Amino acid sequence: MAVTPHPVVPIADPQGRERLQRWLDGPHVEARDLVREWLSEPGHAPRPDLEMEEHRTQVLAWAKELAAAGGTGLGFPAEYGGGGDVGASVAAFETLAMGDLSLLVKCGVQFGLWGGAVLHLGTERHHRAYLADTVTMKLPGCFAMTETGHGSNVQQLETTAVYDPDTDEWVITTPTDSARKEWIGNAARDGQVAAVFAQLETQGEGHGVHAFVVPIRDTEGNVLPGVRIEDCGQKLGLDGVDNGLIWFDAVRVPRDALLDRYAKVDDRGVYSSPIENPNKRFFTMVGTLIQGRVSVCGAAINATKVAQVIAVRHAETRRQFGPPGREEVVLMEYRTHQRRLLPGIAKSYALHAAQEGMVAELDAIFSGEDASERHRRELETKAAGMKAIATEHATRVIQECREACGGAGYLRANRFAALKSDTDVFTTFEGDNTVLLQLAAKNLLTDYKIHFGDLDPLGLAGFFVGQAWETVAEKSAVREILGRLADDLLPGRDEEGDLLDRGTQLDLLRWRADHIMSGAARRMKGGMDNGTDPFEVLVDCQDHLVMVGRSHVDHLLAKAFSDRIETIEDPALRGVLDKLCSLYALSVIEAERGWYQEHGRLSSTRSKATIKAVNTLCGELRPHAALLTEAYGVPETAFGDAHRVTQPADAA
Amino acid sequence: MAVTPHPVVPIADPQGRERLQRWLDGPHVEARDLVREWLSEPGHAPRPDLEMEEHRTQVLAWAKELAAAGGTGLGFPAEYGGGGDVGASVAAFETLAMGDLSLLVKCGVQFGLWGGAVLHLGTERHHRAYLADTVTMKLPGCFAMTETGHGSNVQQLETTAVYDPDTDEWVITTPTDSARKEWIGNAARDGQVAAVFAQLETQGEGHGVHAFVVPIRDTEGNVLPGVRIEDCGQKLGLDGVDNGLIWFDAVRVPRDALLDRYAKVDDRGVYSSPIENPNKRFFTMVGTLIQGRVSVCGAAINATKVAQVIAVRHAETRRQFGPPGREEVVLMEYRTHQRRLLPGIAKSYALHAAQEGMVAELDAIFSGEDASERHRRELETKAAGMKAIATEHATRVIQECREACGGAGYLRANRFAALKSDTDVFTTFEGDNTVLLQLAAKNLLTDYKIHFGDLDPLGLAGFFVGQAWETVAEKSAVREILGRLADDLLPGRDEEGDLLDRGTQLDLLRWRADHIMSGAARRMKGGMDNGTDPFEVLVDCQDHLVMVGRSHVDHLLAKAFSDRIETIEDPALRGVLDKLCSLYALSVIEAERGWYQEHGRLSSTRSKATIKAVNTLCGELRPHAALLTEAYGVPETAFGDAHRVTQPADAA
């Protein structure tokens, strides 16, 4: 650890740190500790010195070692060597994000994407054929979905899989260069097999995108006939992952290469599916892959924590300026520095709490405990929104932490280089963030729509006028909040104290989410009533839709954090976390106070009071900054092989 | 250029682009073109494939070639092989930021920092001894200011230079490890000499920080006795620059090694200086180095432009989603995408205009045309504030552009990797941004203070109560604006049209800057009147002081852009730039609309109207996005040696 080798500011109560860490670790503490221990073993620390090919070799070796240690198969059925515990598998994956992020992504490709496609889209014969070797990493696999011409718009991809009844085979073809598979992890070097997403055609008819198992290399590593692979080469980060491009030239695979849980083709080529609507079928298939999005969300949260530990350790030791004639002051004493670091820590806690809840829901759904379609869609909405916000948080906070460490943050050895460049792609892979926030918004609006029936042509909105708005208000308790609006104007309400009340904070956040959602719906409805082209209406409302997704997550995080605090018994820790939760909520309200005033929800006086309250909370939480970040339980090895311990400098 | 090799969206009037580029290039078009041509020559394009040592070798070779081509000496006197044109030298440096940024920083170290120290802190004998070889890069030099223990707080650095009258020499010593010189460019490999900043001591008395010329290597590259150098090693970026650590063990240099423009020591060791006050002397010496800060500001602006060209070319060609059954739509058609790119382009133009003004002021001051102390301080304020805002802009916008290019932005070949990692350090070198914004605030408050006399103990504020506030209001035309406040509440004022009025925009921005500044002053005064420790008061007001700096620059940019538009004759271009200036101003007001409502300056209705106006302007400017960015005149070679032209993808 380059900034300081050990935390130098003693935490008043070391047992408090332990208790806080256990509380953060939650139900899957064994999985987290297994990965922490593995990361702490000699030779498992991130190595900033490796060149691309060495790095790839190292990452493959690490993945095999981790698999042997039981760290990668937790989510697979026990009969194939797995642990049968989806929640634990996500917790293990999240923890891996505290180490080398190329290893994380390699594991995500192998066990999440490739293994997940076989598990969720395949049936028993696919499980028997592939899962055991997948769990041990003996069979490295690819997830060949993305094409050059189509990133986010998967439904439009162009690779074809045509059934040939004469030979009882599928013929997989890349018809144009824009249909080549791109960014495929495990493809450039290690992959022997791929789950290839292609337009299924049989009997002259197309049935949309389906997944097929296609061998791409023999066990010696030779690329198979008809398959062409190119290396994506050096990237901005994650160079330990062998991303590649793949083309298929009429590659033939047997009929049972179709991962056929949701669609079968018989030997005459007759297509059948339990889901008749092709659109619904596509989204059901894609929906089973939600674990990837949930996992990236958790990984982003944990990578952010690594940066926060480094920045707080630095801020507690680095002295700059101070009162004339006296010792210089540690950075953490400065309000500007507290403002840079503490609201970000509060948001990491809120994200962590919400992530834990989301993983529990994922676990319930995939264990079969809870398979209702409503809960699946709620999970999809949450995963889309939270993945966007958590990865944006990672990008912003890691940058802020780097800058808060001055020159020292710019040393390669200090981990910020890797944290920045490796997490950067999180914002655009597993769904581009801007697209995901709109997906979340679409789901939320659709839920309202379903509540009232199918009324509009775009499948998005259409009933939000007059009385409907009242009903929404009813449903979401807006009425009650509206009733409180007048109170705001009374003297005595504009007190800081009120803003520190959790109920007030949650009301403010929920009210904003509801109001923005119904406003977006009315705006879309209004546009369509005008006779405007629905696509134009959608584009015109896009910024509003992004706000729908964002404000929904803002509230969701505060609620999850607040609920999670209820489970902590230690009154001292609870006091600290209560303040931290208030800091999260009020930071959001402070950032959005323009909106709150526009909508009559905050008076100008109370709006100013949010700024003061955030300052006050930063000051009160400052003595706990080290406790809060050390409790993340980041292994010391995760801070890198710094070649020297340095006090950093700020200028060149 | 990896995204698309040429702009594919035709600009309606190619001559319009040419005219716009010339307008942007301004008075120093020859210097800019010289560097553009050099960057366009074979072998001068950035090379993402180089390892650190190869990269350093390449950068040194490039710097020598560029020096031979006349691209580096423009700011030095003609008698030493220079061009005698400070403005042109900054323009050339800025343009270099469109190429490899390690070369930029290497040149900054050699010609700006080392050469600038000799030129501005030395006297004629130093000029004769060093400048000619500096301009040709025959004598690579270092600027050894920063120490491990003291980055931003230069006045506290610990290296000592003690005069020994017996030998008529200075003894340069690194007393502790925290006093080692750190991050020194040119130190690890190439530097033969260094301008070393040290505490001058003579006759048993300290006189503060001064600069000394100290040889560190012989011409064979051997490190000289008493000097110890270590390599900083790999960094987050800029690996073509050989940053190093330097220790001095009682290294002796002759008395005339003191760069003695502002202080002399005679052979008996008697110290004399034309500036009696040691504090003022220090800041005068440091103040001569302002060109570095101005240059980094310009470099940040131009590096940002490279990213914007790539992102707009991508947005004009990449299609994703669209109306059912119709062709997919280019990204630039989406409001979310317009919102991501266009306000950033508007800000780049505003920064560019303000930078041009600042360079003209720098030129006037350093050519001796205008040497008033007031203008020097104004320039210092502007350089501090603008450097902070421009480098923050670079970090944010390059990231946004990377994400807006999806997966393609993540390829190493696409330049975002280098742009991101190389510009990252701009936020903390040449002055940490948070410190600089407070420096700007301090200067602004001091100017007010000077206006009214020295009244307070902290040297910052102290008179801002009652009548003084009225006087400030008078001075800054706040009174007039306050008079208009009531109008806001009248029906008919809440129209979008009004917001598009340049006068209204500038009034809003200026009013905010003035109001925040006087508020900060009153808050500090109030704290000190309470008897609170002045340092505590300062810390308590820090966030407010940062806002003083920020709001000052916000207004300054709008004013500069607006004034600069007055010089354009083509009515079509002027129409586009007028909208672009409105977009800049209204984007700031939109972002700060919470503040404007808190201070009664925007009604909720008008506040909402700013959002709508920004959307409308984005839509109106969208057809000109390619024109606006192609007119930056970024050489095609600056987009890198992409190994393939790719249509990007968004997901892995």
Short mmCIF file of N, CA and C in Angstrom, two decimals, chain A residues 301 342 557:
data_model
loop_
_atom_site.label_atom_id
_atom_site.label_comp_id
_atom_site.label_asym_id
_atom_site.label_seq_id
_atom_site.Cartn_x
_atom_site.Cartn_y
_atom_site.Cartn_z
N ILE A 301 -19.26 -1.22 -6.77
CA ILE A 301 -19.32 -0.70 -5.39
C ILE A 301 -18.03 -1.06 -4.65
N LEU A 342 -16.47 12.40 2.14
CA LEU A 342 -17.50 11.78 2.98
C LEU A 342 -18.83 11.51 2.28
N LEU A 557 -31.98 3.76 -2.70
CA LEU A 557 -30.76 3.61 -1.91
C LEU A 557 -30.97 4.12 -0.48
#
